[in-house]
Coordinates of C-alpha atoms in Angstrom, one line a residue:
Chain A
X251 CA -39.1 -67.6 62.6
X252 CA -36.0 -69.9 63.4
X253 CA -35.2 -70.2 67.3
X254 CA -31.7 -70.0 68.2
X255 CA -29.8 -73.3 70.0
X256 CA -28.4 -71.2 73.1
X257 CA -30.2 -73.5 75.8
X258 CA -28.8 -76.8 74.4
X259 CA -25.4 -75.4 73.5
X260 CA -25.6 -74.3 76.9
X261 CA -26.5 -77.5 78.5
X262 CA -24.2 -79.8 76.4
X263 CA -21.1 -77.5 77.3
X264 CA -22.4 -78.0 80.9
X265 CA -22.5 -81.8 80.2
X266 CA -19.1 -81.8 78.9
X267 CA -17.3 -79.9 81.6
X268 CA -18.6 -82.4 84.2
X269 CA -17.5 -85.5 82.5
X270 CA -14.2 -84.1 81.5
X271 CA -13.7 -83.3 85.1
X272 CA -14.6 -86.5 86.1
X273 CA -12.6 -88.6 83.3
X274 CA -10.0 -85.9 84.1
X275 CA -9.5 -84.5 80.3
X276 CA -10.5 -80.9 78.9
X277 CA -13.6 -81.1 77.0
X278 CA -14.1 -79.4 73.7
X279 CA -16.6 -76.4 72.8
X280 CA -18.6 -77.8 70.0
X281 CA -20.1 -75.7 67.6
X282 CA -23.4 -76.0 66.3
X283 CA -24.8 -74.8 62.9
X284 CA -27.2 -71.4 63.3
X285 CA -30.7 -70.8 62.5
X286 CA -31.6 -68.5 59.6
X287 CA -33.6 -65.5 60.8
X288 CA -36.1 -66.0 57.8
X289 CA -38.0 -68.7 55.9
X290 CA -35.1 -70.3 52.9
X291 CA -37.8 -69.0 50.6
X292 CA -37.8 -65.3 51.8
X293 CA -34.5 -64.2 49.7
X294 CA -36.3 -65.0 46.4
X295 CA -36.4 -64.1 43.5
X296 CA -32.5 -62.6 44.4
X297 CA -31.6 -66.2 45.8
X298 CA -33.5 -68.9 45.6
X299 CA -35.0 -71.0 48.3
X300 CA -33.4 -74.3 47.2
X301 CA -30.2 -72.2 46.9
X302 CA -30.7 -71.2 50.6
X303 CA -31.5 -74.7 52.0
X304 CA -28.7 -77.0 50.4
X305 CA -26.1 -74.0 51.1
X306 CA -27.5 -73.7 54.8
X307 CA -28.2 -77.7 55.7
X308 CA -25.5 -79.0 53.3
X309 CA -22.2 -76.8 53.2
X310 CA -22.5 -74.9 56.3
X311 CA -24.1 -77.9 58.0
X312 CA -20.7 -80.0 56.6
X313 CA -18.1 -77.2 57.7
X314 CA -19.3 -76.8 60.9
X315 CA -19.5 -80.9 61.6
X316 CA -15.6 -81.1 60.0
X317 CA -14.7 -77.8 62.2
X318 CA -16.0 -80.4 65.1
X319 CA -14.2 -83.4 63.9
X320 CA -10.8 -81.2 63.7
X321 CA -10.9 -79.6 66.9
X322 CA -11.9 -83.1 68.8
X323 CA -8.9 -84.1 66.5
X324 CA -6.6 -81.1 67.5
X325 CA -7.5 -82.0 71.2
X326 CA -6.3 -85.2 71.6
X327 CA -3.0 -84.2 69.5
X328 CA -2.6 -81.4 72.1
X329 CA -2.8 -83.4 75.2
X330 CA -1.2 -86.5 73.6
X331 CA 1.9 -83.7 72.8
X332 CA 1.8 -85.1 69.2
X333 CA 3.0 -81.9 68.0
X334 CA 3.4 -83.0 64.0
X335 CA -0.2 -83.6 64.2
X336 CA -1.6 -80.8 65.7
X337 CA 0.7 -79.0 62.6
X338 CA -1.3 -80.7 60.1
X339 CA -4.8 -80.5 61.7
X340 CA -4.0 -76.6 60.8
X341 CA -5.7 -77.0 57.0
X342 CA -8.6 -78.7 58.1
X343 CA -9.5 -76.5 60.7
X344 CA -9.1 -73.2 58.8
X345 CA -11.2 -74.6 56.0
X346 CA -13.8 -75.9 58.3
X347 CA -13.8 -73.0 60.9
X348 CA -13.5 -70.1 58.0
X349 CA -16.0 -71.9 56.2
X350 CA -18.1 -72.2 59.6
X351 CA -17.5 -68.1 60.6
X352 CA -18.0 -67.0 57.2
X353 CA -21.3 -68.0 56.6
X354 CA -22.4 -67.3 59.9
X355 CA -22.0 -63.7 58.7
X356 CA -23.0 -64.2 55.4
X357 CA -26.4 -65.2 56.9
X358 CA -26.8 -61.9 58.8
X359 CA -26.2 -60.1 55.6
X360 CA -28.7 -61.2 54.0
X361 CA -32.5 -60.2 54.6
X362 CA -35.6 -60.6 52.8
X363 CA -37.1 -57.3 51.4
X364 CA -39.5 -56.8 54.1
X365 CA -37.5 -56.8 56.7
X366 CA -35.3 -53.9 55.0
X367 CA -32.9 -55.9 52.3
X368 CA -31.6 -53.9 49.8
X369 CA -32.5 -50.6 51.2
X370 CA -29.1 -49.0 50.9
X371 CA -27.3 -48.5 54.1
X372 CA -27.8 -45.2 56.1
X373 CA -26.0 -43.2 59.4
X374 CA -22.5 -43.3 59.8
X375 CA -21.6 -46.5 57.8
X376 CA -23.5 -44.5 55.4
X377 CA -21.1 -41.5 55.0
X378 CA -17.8 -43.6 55.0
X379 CA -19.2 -45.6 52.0
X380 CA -20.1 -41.7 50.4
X381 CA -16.8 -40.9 51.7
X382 CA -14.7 -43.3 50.7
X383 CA -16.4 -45.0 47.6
X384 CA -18.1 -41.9 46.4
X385 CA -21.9 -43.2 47.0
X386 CA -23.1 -46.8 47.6
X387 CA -23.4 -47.5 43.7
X388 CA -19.8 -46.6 43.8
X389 CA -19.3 -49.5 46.1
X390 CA -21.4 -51.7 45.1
X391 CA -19.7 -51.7 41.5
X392 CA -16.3 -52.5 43.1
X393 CA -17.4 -55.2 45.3
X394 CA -19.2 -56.9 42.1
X395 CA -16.0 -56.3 39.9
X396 CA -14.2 -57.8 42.3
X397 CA -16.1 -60.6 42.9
X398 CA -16.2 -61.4 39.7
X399 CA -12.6 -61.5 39.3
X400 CA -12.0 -64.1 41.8
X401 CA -10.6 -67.2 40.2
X402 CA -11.9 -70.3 41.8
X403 CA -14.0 -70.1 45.4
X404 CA -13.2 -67.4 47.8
X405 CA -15.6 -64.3 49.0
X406 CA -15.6 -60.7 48.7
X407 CA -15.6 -58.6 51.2
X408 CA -16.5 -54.1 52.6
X409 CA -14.1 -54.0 55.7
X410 CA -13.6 -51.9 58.1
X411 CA -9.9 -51.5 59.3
X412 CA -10.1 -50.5 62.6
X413 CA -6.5 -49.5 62.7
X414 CA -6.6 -47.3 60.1
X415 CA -10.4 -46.0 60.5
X416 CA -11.4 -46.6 56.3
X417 CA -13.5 -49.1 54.9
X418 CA -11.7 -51.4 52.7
X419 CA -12.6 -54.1 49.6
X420 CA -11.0 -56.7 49.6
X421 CA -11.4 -60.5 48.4
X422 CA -10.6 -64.0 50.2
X423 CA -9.5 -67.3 48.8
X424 CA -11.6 -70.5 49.7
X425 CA -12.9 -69.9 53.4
X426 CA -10.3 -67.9 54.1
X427 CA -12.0 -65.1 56.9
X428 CA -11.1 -61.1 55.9
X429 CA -8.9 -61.5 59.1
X430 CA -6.3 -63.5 57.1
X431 CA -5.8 -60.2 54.8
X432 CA -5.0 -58.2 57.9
X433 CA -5.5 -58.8 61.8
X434 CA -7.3 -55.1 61.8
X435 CA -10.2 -55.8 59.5
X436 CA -13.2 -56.6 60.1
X437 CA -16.4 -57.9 57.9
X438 CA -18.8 -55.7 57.3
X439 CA -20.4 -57.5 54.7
X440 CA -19.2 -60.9 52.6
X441 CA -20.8 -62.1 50.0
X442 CA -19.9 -65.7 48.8
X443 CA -18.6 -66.5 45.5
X444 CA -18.4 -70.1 45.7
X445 CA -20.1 -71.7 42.7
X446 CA -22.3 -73.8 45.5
X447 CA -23.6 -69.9 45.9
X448 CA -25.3 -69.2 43.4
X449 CA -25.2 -71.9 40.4
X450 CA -28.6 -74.0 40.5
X451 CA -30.5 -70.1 39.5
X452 CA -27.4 -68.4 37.8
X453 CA -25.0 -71.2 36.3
X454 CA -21.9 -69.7 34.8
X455 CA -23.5 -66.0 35.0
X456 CA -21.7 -65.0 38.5
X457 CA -21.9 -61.6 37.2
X458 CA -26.2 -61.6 37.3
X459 CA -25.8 -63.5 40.7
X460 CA -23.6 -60.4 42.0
X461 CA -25.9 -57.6 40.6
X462 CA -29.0 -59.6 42.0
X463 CA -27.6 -60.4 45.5
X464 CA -27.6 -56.1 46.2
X465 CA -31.3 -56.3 46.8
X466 CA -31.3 -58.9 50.0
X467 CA -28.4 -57.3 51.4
X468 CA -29.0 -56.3 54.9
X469 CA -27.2 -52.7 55.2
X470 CA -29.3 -52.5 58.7
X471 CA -26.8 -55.8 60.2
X472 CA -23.7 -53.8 58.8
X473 CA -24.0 -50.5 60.0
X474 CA -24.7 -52.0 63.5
X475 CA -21.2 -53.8 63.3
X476 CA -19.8 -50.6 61.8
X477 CA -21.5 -48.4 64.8
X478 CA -19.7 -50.8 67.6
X479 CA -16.9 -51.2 65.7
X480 CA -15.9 -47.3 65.9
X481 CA -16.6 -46.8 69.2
Chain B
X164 CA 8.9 -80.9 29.0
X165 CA 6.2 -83.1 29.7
X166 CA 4.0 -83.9 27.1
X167 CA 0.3 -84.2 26.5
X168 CA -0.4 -86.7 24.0
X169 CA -3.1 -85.1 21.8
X170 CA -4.1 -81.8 23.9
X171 CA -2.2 -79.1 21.7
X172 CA -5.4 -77.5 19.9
X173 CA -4.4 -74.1 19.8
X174 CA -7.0 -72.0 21.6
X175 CA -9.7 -74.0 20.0
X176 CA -12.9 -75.3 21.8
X177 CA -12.5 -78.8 20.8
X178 CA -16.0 -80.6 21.2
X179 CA -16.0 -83.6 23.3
X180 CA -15.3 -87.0 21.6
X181 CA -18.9 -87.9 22.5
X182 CA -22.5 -85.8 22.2
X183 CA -23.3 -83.6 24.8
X184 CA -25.8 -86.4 25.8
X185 CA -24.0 -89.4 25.6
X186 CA -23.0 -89.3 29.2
X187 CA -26.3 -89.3 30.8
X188 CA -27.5 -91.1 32.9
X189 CA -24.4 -90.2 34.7
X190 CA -23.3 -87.0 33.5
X191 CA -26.3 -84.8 32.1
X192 CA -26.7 -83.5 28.8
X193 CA -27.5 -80.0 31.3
X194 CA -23.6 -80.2 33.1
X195 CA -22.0 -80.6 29.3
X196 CA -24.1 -78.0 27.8
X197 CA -23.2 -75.8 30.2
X198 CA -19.6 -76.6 31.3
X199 CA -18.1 -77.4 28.0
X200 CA -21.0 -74.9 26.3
X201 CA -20.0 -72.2 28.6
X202 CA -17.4 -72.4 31.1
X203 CA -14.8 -74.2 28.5
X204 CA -15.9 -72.4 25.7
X205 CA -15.0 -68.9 27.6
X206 CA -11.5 -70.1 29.1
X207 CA -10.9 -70.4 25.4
X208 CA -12.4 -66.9 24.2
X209 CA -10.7 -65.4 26.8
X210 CA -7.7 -67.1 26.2
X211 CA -7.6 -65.0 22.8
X212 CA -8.3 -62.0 23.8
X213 CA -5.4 -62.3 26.4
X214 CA -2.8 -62.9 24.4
X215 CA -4.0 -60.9 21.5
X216 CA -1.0 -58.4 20.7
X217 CA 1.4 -59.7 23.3
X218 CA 3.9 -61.9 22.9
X219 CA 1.9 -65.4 24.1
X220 CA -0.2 -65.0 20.2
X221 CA 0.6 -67.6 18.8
X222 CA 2.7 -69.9 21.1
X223 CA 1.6 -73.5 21.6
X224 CA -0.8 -73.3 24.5
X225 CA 1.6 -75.5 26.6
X226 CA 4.3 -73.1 26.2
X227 CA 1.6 -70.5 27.3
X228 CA 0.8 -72.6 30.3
X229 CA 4.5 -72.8 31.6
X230 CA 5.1 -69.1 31.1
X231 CA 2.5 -68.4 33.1
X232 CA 2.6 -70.9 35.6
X233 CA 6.0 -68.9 36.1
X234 CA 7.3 -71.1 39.0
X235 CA 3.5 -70.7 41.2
X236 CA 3.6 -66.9 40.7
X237 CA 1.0 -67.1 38.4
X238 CA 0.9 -64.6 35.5
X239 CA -2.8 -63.1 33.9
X240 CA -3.1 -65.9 31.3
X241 CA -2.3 -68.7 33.5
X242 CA -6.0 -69.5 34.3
X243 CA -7.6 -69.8 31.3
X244 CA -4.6 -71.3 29.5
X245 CA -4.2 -74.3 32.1
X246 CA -8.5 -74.3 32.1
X247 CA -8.6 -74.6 28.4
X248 CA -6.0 -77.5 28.3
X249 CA -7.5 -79.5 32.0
X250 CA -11.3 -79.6 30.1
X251 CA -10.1 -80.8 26.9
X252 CA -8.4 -83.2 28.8
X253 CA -10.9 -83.9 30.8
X254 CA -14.1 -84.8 28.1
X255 CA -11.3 -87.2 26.7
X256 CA -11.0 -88.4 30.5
X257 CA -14.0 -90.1 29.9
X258 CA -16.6 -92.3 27.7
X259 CA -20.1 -93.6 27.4
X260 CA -20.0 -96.8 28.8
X261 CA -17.3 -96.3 30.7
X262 CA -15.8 -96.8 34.4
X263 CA -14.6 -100.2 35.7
X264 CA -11.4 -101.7 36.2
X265 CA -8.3 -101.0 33.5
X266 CA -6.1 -104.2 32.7
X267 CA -3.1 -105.2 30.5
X268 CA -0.1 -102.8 31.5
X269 CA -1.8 -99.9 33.1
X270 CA -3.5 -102.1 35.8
X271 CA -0.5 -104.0 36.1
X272 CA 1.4 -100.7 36.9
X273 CA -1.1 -99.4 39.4
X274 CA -1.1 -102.5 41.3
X275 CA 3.0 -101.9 41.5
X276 CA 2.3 -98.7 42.4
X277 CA -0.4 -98.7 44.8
X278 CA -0.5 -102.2 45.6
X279 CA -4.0 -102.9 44.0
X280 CA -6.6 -101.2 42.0
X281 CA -8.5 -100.7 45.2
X282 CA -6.0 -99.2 46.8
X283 CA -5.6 -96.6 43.9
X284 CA -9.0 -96.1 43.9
X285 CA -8.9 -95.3 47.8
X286 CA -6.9 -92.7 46.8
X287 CA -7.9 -91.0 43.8
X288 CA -11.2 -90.5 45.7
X289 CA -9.6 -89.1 48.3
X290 CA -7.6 -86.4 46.5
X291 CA -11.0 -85.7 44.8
X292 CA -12.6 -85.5 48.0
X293 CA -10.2 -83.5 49.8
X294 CA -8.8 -81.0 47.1
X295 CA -10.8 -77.8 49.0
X296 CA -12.5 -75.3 46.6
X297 CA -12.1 -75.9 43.0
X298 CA -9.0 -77.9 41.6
X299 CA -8.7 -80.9 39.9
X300 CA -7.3 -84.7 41.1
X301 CA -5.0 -86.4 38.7
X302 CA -3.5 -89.7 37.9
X303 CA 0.6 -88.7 36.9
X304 CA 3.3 -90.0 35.4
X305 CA 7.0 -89.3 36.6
X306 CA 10.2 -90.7 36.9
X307 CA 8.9 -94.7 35.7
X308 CA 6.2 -94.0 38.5
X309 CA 2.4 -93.5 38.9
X310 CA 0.6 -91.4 41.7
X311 CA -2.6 -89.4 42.5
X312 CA -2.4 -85.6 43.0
X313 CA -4.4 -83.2 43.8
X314 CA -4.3 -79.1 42.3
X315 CA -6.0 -76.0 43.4
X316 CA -8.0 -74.0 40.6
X317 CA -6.2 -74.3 37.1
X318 CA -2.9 -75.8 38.1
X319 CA -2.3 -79.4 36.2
X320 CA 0.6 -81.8 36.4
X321 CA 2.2 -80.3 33.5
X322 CA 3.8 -77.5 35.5
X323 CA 4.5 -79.8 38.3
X324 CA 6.9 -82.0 36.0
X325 CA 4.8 -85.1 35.6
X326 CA 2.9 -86.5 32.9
X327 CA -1.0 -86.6 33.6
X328 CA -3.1 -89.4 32.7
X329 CA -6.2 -89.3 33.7
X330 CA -8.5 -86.3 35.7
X331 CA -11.8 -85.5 37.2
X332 CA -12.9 -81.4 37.6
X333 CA -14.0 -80.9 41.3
X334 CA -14.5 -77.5 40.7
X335 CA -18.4 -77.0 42.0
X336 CA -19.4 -76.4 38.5
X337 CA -18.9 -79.8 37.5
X338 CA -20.9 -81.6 39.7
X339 CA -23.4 -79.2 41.0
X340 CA -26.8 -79.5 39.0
X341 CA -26.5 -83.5 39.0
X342 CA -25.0 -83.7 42.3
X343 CA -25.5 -80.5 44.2
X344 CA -23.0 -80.6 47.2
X345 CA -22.8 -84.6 46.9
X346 CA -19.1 -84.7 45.3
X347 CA -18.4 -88.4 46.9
X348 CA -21.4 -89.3 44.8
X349 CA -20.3 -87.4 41.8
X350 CA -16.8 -89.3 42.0
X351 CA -18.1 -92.6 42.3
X352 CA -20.3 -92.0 39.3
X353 CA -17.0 -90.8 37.5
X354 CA -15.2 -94.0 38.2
X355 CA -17.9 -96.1 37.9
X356 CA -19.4 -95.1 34.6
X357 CA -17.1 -92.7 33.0
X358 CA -13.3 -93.2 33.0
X359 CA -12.0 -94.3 29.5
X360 CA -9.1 -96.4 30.9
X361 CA -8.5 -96.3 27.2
X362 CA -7.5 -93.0 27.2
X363 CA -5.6 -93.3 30.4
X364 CA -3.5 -96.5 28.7
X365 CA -2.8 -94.6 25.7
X366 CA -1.7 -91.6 27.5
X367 CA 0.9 -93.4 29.5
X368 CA 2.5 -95.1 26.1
X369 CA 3.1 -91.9 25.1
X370 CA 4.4 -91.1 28.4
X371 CA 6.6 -93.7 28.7
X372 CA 7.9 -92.7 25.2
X373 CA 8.3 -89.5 25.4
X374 CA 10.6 -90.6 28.8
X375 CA 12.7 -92.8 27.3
X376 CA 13.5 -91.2 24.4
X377 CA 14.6 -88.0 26.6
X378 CA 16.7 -89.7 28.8

């Protein structure tokens, strides 16, 4: 079982706070990359374990060091007042940081079978999926639709707008996060298009990748969201 | 209108200039068989089946592509229009054996415009590199001068107003069972061992004459 980086994040913040007080500078939060909660391997046969390495220590690993690069980038800009550059840092750290927060989710919607992926999703978040989609099949035939329909990279995405207490589907462009289609939503469950997703097992078949990815989804993750969400 | 030297097949799945293994070591027999076996091949079915019945059926597919294109708010067809004419245009992008340095008139123009090869280079990469998700990087023609660009998902230089002359597909499926997430590698490769600076030259004498005998 992976072990979380709390401590060292912790500890380097700590670091960095006393020698930006000392060289008299604000010091910058650095993110790190998260630990999966199960083995690459544990996903298969839905996803495969090479699948689940290379997307975890490659493209996650690679958003999260850019995100790093853009906000240590962003911070000098701010405090030099180079306002024109701060304006065009703006790209990089949306891709970067939506690329970082999105598959920080992604991970936590994923389980293997054991530990209760796939088993369709149950209390409340339950009944607004019955309510709103008609059962979960009804859902799950939307989000796949959808996904498939997305041209390029992007996600899809079950929301909850909190504004106007209904579940939504809805799809994002690149690493855009579901925020950027509406400040009230919020991701229940994503579930990444991106060729990098799924094409070393499914190629140009996105469709079989979407029917397959269902049985490692971790409806136990969502419904917790969901729960604290609504109250 | 901007043309595009040979790419005018009508909605047909052209086959490479090459065989599907001709490109290997660099480019596997694997990435053709499945991105001009499959991915091109269904930009082109789909194509059809699109325009079947409406008024597109029929039209030139350039003509198809500007429609749609209709000023960046893209209409249905768009994508597998521009996708159908970027790959065909893209096998003829490159060559066995090829890669290296152009010369005669097309390097002496990129040295004008960029101030050497290396420089151009620098750049190209770099629009490869940096174009986020899947798009395409290009070396264009316009106004007697050349310069990199970079597109998002289907969009070409065509509906942009310039002439393209050479490309590389950085959309994942390209690159991704030689190369994985390693796209710097996957454009070195490309501009080391693939470019056919033939077809880039003779791309931009048609360019250049279709230019001056507009103006």
């Amino acid at each position: 079982m992976a072990i979380r980086c709390v401590a060292s994040r912790k500890t380097l913040a700590g670091l960095k706070e006393t020698s930006s007080r000392l060289l008299g500078f604000r010091g910058v939060q650095t993110f790190t990359l998260p630990d999966l909660p199960y083995d690459y391997g544990a996903l298969e046969p839905a996803i495969s374990g090479e699948i689940m390495q290379i997307h975890h220590q490659k493209h996650h690993q690679a958003y999260v060091t850019n995100y790093n690069n853009a906000l240590e980038q962003l911070d000098q800009a701010v405090n030099k007042g180079d306002a024109s550059t701060v304006v065009k840092l703006q790209s990089a750290i949306k891709f970067n940081g939506g690329g970082h927060v999105n598959h920080s989710i992604f991970w936590k919607n994923l389980a293997p079978v054991q530990e209760g992926g796939g088993e369709p999703p149950k209390g409340s978040l339950g009944s607004a999926i019955d309510t709103h989609f008609g059962s979960p099949e009804g859902l799950v035939k939307k989000m796949s639709a959808e996904g498939a329909a997305v041209q390029g990279s992007g996600w899809v995405w079950l929301g909850l707008d909190k504004e106007l207490k209904k579940l939504v589907v809805d799809t994002t462009a690149n690493q855009d996060p579901l925020v950027t289609k509406g400040g009230s939503l919020v991701p229940l469950v994503g579930i990444d298009v991106w060729e990098h997703a799924y094409y070393l097992q499914y190629k140009n078949v996105r469709p079989e990748y979407l029917k397959n990815v269902w049985k490692v989804i971790n409806w136990k993750y969502a419904s917790e969201v969901y729960e604290k969400e609504c109250n | 209108m901007a043309a595009s030297s040979a790419v005018t097949a009508n909605y047909v799945l052209k086959p490479p200039p090459y065989a599907l293994d001709a490109l290997e070591p660099h480019m596997s027999k694997q990435t053709l068989e499945f991105h001009w076996g499959k991915h091109h091949r269904a930009y082109v079915e789909n194509l059809k089946k699109q325009v079947l019945g409406t008024e597109l059926e029929g039209k030139p597919l350039e003509h198809i592509i500007h429609s749609t294109y209709n000023n960046g708010e893209l209409l249905p067809a768009f994508n597998n229009a521009a996708q159908a004419w970027n790959h065909e245009f893209f096998w003829e992008s490159m060559k066995p054996g090829g890669g290296g340095k152009p010369s005669g008139e097309l390097l002496a123009l990129l040295e004008r415009d960029f101030t050497s090869y290396e420089k151009f280079y620098e750049e190209f990469n770099a629009a490869a590199a940096t174009q986020f998700g899947a798009g395409w990087a290009w070396l264009a023609y316009a106004n007697d001068k050349l310069k990199v660009v970079k597109t998002p998902n289907a969009v070409n230089p065509l509906v942009l107003g310039s002439f393209p002359l050479l490309t590389i597909d950085v959309w994942e499926h390209a690159y991704y069972l030689d190369f994985q997430n390693r796209r710097p590698d996957y454009i070195k490769t490309f501009m080391t061992n693939l470019v056919s600076w033939e077809a880039v030259s003779a791309r931009l004498e048609a360019a250049k004459a279709a230019s001056s005998s507009s103006s």
